[in-house]
Coordinates of C-alpha atoms (C1' of nucleotides) in Angstrom, one line a residue:
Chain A
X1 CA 8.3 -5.9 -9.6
X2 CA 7.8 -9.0 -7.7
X3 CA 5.7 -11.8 -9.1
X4 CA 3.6 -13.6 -6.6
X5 CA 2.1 -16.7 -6.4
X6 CA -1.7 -16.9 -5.3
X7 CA -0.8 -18.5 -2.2
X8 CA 1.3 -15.7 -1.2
X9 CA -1.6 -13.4 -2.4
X10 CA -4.1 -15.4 -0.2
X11 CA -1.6 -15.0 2.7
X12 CA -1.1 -10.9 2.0
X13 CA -5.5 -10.6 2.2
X14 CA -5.6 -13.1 5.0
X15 CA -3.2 -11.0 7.1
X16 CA -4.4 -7.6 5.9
X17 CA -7.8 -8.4 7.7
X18 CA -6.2 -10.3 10.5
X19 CA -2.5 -9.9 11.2
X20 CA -2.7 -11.6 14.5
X21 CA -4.9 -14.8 12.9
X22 CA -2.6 -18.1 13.9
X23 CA -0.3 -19.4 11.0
X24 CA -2.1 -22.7 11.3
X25 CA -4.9 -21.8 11.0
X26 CA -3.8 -19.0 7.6
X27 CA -2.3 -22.6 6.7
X28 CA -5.0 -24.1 6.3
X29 CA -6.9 -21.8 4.1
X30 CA -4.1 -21.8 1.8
X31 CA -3.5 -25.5 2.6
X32 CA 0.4 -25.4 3.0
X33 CA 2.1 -26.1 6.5
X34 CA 2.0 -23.5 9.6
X35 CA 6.1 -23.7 8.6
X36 CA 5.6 -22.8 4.8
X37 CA 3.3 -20.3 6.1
X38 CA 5.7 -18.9 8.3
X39 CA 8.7 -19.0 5.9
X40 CA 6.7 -17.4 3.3
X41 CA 5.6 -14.7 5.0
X42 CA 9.5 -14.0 6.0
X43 CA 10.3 -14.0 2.6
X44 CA 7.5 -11.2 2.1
X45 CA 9.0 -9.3 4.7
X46 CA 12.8 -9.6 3.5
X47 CA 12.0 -8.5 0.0
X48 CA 9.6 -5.1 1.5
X49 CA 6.3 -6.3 0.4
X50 CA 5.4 -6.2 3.9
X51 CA 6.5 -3.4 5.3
X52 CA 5.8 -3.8 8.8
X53 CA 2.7 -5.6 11.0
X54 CA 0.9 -2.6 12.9
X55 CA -2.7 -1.5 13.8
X56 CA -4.7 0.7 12.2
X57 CA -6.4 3.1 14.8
X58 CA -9.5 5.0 14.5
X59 CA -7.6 8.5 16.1
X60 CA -11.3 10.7 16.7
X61 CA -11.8 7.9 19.5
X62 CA -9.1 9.3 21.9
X63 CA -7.8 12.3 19.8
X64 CA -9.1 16.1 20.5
X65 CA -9.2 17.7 16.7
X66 CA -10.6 17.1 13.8
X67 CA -9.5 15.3 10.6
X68 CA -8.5 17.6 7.9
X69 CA -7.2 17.4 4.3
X70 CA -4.5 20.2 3.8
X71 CA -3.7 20.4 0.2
X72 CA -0.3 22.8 -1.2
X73 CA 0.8 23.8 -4.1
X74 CA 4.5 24.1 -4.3
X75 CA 7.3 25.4 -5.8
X76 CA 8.4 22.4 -7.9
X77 CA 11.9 22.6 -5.9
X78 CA 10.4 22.5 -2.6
X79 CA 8.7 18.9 -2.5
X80 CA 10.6 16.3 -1.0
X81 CA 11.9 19.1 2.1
X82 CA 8.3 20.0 3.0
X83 CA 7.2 16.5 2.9
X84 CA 9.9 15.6 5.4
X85 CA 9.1 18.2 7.4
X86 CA 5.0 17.4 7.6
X87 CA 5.5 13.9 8.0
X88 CA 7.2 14.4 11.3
X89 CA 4.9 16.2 12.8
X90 CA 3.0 14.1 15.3
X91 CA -0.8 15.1 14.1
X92 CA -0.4 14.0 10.5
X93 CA -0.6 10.6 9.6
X94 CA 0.0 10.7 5.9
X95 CA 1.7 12.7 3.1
X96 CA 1.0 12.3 -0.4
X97 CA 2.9 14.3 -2.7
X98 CA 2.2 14.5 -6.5
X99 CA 4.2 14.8 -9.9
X100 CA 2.6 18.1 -10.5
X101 CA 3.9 19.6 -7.2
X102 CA 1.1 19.3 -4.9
X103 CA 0.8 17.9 -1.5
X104 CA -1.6 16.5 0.5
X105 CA -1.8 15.7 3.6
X106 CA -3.7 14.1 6.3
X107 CA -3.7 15.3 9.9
X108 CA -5.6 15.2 13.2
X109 CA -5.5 18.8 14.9
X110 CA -7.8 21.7 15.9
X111 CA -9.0 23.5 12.7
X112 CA -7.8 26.1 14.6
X113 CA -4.3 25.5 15.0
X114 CA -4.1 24.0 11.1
X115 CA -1.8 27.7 9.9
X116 CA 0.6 27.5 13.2
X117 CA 0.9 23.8 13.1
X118 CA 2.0 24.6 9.2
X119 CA 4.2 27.2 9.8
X120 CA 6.3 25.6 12.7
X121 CA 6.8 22.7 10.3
X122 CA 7.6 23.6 6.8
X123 CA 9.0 27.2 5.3
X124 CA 5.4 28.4 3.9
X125 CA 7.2 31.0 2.2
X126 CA 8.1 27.9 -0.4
X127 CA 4.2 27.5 -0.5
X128 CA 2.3 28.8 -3.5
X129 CA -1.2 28.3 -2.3
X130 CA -2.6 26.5 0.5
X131 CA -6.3 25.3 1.3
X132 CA -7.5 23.0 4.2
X133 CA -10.7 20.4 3.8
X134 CA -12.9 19.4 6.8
X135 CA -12.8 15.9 6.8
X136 CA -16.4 14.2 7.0
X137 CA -15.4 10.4 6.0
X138 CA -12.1 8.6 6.2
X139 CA -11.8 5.1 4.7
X140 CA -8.8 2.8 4.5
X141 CA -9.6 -0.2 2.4
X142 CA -6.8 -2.2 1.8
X143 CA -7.1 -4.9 -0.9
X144 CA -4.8 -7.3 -2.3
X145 CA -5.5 -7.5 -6.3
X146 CA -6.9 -11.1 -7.1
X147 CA -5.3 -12.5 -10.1
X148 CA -8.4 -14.2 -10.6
X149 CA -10.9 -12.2 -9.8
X150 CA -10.9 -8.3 -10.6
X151 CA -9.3 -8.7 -13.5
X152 CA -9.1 -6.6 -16.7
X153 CA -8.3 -7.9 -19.8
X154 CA -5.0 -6.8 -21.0
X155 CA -6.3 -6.0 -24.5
X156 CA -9.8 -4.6 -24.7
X157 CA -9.5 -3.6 -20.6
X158 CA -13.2 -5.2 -19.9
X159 CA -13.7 -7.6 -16.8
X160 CA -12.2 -11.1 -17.4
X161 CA -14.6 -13.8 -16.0
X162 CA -14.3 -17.2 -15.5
X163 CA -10.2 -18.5 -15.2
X164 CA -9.7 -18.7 -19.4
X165 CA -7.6 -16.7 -21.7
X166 CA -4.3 -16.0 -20.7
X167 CA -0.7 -16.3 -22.1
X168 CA 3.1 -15.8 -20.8
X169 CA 5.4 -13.7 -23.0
X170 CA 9.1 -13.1 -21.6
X171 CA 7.9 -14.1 -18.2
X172 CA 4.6 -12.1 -17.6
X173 CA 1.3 -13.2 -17.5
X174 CA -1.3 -11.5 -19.8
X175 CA -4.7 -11.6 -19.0
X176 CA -7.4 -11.4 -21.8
X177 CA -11.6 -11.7 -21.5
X178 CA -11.5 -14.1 -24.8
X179 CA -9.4 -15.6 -27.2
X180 CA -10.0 -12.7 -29.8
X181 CA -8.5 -10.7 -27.4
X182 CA -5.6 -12.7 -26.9
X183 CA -4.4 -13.5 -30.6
X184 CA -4.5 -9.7 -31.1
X185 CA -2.4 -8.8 -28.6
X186 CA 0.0 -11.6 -29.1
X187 CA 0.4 -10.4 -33.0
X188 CA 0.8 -6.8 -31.6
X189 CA 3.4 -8.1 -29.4
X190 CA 5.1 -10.2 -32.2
X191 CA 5.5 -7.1 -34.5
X192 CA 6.8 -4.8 -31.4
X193 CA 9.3 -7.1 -30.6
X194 CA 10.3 -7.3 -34.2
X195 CA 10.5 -3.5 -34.7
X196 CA 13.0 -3.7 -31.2
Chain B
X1 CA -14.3 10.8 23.0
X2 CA -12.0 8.2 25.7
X3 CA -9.5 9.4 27.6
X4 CA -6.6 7.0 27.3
X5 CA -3.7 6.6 30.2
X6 CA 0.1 7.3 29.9
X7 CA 0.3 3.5 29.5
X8 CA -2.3 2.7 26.6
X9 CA -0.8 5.3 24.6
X10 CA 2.7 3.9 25.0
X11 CA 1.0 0.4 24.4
X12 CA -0.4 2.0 21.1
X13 CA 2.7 3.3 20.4
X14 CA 4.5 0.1 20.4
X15 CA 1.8 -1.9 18.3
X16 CA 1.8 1.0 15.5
X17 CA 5.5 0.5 15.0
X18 CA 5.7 -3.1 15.7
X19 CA 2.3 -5.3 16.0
X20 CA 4.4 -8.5 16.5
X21 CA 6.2 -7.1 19.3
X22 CA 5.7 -9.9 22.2
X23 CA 3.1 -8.9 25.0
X24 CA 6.5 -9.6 27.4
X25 CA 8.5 -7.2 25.7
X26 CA 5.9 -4.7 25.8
X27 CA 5.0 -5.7 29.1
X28 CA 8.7 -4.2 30.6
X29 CA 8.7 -1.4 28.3
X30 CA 5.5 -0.1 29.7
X31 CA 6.4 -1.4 33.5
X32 CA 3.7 -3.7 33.7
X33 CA 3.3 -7.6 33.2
X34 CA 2.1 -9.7 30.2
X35 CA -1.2 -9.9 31.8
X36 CA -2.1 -6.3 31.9
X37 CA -0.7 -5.7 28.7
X38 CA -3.1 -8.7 27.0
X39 CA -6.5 -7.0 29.3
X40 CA -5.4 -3.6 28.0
X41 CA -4.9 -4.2 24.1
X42 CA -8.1 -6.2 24.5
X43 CA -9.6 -3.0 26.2
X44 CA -8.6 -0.5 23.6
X45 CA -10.1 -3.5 21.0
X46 CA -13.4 -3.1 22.3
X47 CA -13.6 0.4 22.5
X48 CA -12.3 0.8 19.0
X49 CA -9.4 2.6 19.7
X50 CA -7.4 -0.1 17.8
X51 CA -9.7 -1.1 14.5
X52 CA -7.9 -3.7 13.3
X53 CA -4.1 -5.5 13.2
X54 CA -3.0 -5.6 10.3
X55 CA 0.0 -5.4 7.7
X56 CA 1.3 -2.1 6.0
X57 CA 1.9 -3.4 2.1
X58 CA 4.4 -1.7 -1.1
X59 CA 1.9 -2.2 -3.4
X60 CA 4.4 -1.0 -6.1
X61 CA 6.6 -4.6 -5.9
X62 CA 3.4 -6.3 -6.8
X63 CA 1.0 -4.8 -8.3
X64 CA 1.0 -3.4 -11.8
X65 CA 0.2 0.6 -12.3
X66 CA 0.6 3.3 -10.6
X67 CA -0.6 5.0 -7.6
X68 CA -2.9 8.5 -8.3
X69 CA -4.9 10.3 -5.7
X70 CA -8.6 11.0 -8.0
X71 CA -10.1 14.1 -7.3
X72 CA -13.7 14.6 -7.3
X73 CA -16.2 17.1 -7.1
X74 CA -19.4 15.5 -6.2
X75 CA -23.2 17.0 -6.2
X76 CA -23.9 17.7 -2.4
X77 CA -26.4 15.1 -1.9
X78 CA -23.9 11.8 -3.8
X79 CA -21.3 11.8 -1.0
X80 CA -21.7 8.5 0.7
X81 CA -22.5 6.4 -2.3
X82 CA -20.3 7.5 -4.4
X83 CA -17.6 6.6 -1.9
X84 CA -19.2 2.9 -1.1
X85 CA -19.0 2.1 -4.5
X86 CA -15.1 3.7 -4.8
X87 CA -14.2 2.1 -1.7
X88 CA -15.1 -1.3 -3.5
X89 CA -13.3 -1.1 -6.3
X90 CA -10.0 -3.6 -5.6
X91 CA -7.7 -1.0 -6.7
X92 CA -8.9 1.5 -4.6
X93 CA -7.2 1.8 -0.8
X94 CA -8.5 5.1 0.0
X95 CA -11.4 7.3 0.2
X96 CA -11.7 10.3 1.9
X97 CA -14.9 12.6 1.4
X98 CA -14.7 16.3 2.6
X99 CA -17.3 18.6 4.4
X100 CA -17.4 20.7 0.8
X101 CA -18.7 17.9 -1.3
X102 CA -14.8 16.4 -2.5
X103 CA -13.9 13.1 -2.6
X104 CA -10.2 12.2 -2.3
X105 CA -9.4 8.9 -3.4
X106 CA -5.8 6.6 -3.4
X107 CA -5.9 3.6 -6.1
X108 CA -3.4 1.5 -7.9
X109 CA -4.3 1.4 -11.5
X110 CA -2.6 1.8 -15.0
X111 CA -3.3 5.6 -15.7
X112 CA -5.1 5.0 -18.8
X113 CA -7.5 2.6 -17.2
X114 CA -8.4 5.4 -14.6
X115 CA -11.8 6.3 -16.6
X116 CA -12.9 3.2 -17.1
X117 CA -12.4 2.4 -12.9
X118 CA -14.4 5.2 -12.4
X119 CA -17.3 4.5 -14.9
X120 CA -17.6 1.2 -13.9
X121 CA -17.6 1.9 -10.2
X122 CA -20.0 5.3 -9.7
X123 CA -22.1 7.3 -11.6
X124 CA -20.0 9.9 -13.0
X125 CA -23.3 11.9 -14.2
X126 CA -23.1 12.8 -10.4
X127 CA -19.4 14.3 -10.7
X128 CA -19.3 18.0 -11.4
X129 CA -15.3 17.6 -11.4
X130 CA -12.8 15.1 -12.2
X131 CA -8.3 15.5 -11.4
X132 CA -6.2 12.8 -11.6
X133 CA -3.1 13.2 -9.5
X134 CA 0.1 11.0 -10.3
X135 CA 1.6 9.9 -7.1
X136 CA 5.2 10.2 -6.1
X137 CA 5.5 9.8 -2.9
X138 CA 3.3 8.7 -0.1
X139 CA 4.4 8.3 3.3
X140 CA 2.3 6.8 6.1
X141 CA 3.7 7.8 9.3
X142 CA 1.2 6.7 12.1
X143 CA 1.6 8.5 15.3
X144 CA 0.1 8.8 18.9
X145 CA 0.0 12.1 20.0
X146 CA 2.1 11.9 23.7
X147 CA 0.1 14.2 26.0
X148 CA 3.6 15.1 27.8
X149 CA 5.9 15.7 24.9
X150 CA 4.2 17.1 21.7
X151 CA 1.5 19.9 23.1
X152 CA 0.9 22.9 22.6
X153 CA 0.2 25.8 24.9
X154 CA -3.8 26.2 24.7
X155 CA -3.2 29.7 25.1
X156 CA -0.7 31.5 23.2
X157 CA 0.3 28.0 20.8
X158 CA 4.1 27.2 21.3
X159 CA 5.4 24.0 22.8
X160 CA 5.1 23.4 26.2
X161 CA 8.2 21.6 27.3
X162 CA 8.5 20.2 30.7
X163 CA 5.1 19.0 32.6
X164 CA 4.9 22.2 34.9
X165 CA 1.5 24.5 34.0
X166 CA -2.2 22.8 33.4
X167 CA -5.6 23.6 34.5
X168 CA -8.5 21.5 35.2
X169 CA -11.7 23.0 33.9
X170 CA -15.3 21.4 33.5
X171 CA -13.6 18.1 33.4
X172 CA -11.1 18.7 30.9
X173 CA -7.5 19.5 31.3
X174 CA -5.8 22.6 29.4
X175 CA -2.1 23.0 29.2
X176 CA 0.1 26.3 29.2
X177 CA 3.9 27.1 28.3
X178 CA 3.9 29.1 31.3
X179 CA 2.1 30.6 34.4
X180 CA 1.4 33.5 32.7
X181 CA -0.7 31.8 29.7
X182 CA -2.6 29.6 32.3
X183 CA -3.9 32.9 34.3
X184 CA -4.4 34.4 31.0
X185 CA -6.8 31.6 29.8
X186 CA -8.0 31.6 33.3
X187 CA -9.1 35.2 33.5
X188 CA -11.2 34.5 29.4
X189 CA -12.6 31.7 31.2
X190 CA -13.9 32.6 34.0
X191 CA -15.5 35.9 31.6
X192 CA -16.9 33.5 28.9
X193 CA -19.2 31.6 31.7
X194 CA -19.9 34.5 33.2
X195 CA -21.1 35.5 30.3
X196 CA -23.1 32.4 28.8
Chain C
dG1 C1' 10.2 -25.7 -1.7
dA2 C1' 7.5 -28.4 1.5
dT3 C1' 6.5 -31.3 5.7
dG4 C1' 5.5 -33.5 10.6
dA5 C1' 7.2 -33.9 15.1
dA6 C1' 9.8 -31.8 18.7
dA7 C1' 11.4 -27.8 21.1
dT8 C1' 10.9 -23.2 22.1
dT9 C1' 8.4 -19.2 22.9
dA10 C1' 4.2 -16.5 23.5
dG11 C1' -0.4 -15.6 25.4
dT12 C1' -4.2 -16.3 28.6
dT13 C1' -6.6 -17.8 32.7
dC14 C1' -7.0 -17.7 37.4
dA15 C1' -6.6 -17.1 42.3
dA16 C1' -5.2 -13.5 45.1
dG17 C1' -3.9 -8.8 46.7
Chain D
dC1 C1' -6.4 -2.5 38.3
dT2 C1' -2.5 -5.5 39.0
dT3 C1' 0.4 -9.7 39.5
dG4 C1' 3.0 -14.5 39.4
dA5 C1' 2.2 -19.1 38.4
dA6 C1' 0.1 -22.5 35.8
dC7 C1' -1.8 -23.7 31.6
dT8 C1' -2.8 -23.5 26.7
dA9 C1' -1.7 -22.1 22.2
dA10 C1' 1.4 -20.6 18.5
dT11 C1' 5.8 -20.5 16.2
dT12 C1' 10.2 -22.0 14.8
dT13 C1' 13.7 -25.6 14.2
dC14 C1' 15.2 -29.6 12.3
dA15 C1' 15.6 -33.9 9.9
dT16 C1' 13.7 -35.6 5.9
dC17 C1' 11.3 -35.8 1.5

DNA sequence: GATGAAATTAGTTCAAG
DNA sequence: CTTGAACTAATTTCATC
């Protein structure tokens, strides 16, 4: 795991909501240069926390079909070649598949045409049960976790308010809602490591 | 629903894969200029075909935790605040509620904190059922459907390949593997609105 | 790592078909 | 609905700190 700093956190939520906003002006806001803006977000790229700039579409405005939720349960060998399979269909859009051998996923087509669409794509013999949901709502959220702000204390797991108790140990921040908090899990730490 | 041109959806094509992609170099994929491109993305902007640029992020070289898809069962009537108040949560990047009264949602969170995430952001009184999925995989693979390539026959279901056999009817075209399929449909047709 | 100034490249406006 | 040309704006390079 990468550790970021909050500018490059700031820079991640700016672009999330705005990928097209100017460098100078995400500059700025994070008051660096448009060129430290620019190099940093490189550096984002190159190391895959951004994966790619794209738009997000809202399909039902030019798409016949509804949105459905089709959810399998597999045999536990068959995952990763029925995943494969879905995601290159062209109606679904994404493909979650779970530790305990279910998939899910999402696709715009005619309710209709959900079995056929299946069985040209994946071997449904490999399929131990199968059910389709209607979708009624769809949102996509996307937020970049603020080290400052959401944050749950790494002891007692309530909200940590205000910018107070925190402490590094072999190069990780720990977050904790009060100093209580903190000095217990440093001794917890300090006995783990000993027993190591 | 908008019926989009050859053109858009190749423009939309090129954005989902690439949203940086110069308007130029759009522009001579698409056989148009830079001008037309700009008025067209702008276009499909208004309409809300295109919601939003943005960046596609690995949360996992970041962020702490893992990724689980939460099931719910909701009470009928708790649907849409239940998933404003999920959809809020930081950790949470989707939410997708179902026509039976399921709610679907994607997060980033430390497994163990997964209870406490959902008491503090709903009220799980509300809940009739609660399955934590771990993630394995999850694949986002955006796609526009291409009228020309990808159909299927609206009669008997296989591909049509070529561009040889559609019908105009009431405003909306239908698309057949073969002459035989589009006479077919063309025979119910004509019987249904005789009928109605 | 970060920067300002310069150079390059991209995007938009506009008059016209 | 489209275009080329002119204009405006954004991004990258580079010398320097």
């Amino acid at each position: 795991m990468t550790t970021l700093d909050e500018t490059d956190l700031e820079i991640l939520r700016l672009l999330v909501e705005d990928a097209r906003r100017p460098y100078s002006d995400i500059a700025e806001r994070v008051d660096r240069s448009a060129p430290t803006v620019s190099d940093r977000i490189d550096r984002l790229r190159e190391i895959g926390v951004v994966r790619r700039f794209t738009v997000d579409l809202d399909r039902s405005t030019f798409t016949e079909g509804a949105e459905v939720l089709v959810e399998l349960e597999l045999e536990p060998a068959a995952g990763d070649r029925i995943a494969e399979g879905l995601a290159a269909v062209d109606a679904v859009e994404h493909v979650l598949t779970t530790a305990d051998a279910r998939l899910f996923a999402v696709a715009t087509v005619r309710p209709e045409r959900v079995r056929s669409m299946l069985a040209n794509a994946i071997d449904l013999s490999r399929v131990e049960s199968l059910r389709v949901h209607l979708l009624e709502d769809r949102v996509w959220s996307p937020h970049v976790g603020d080290a400052d702000l959401a944050l749950e204390c790494d002891e007692c797991g309530s909200t940590v308010t205000g910018g107070g108790h925190s402490l590094e140990l072999d190069g990780r921040r720990y977050h904790f809602c009060c100093p209580v908090c903190r000095s217990r899990f440093e001794e917890r730490y300090a006995s783990l490591s000993e027993s190591a």
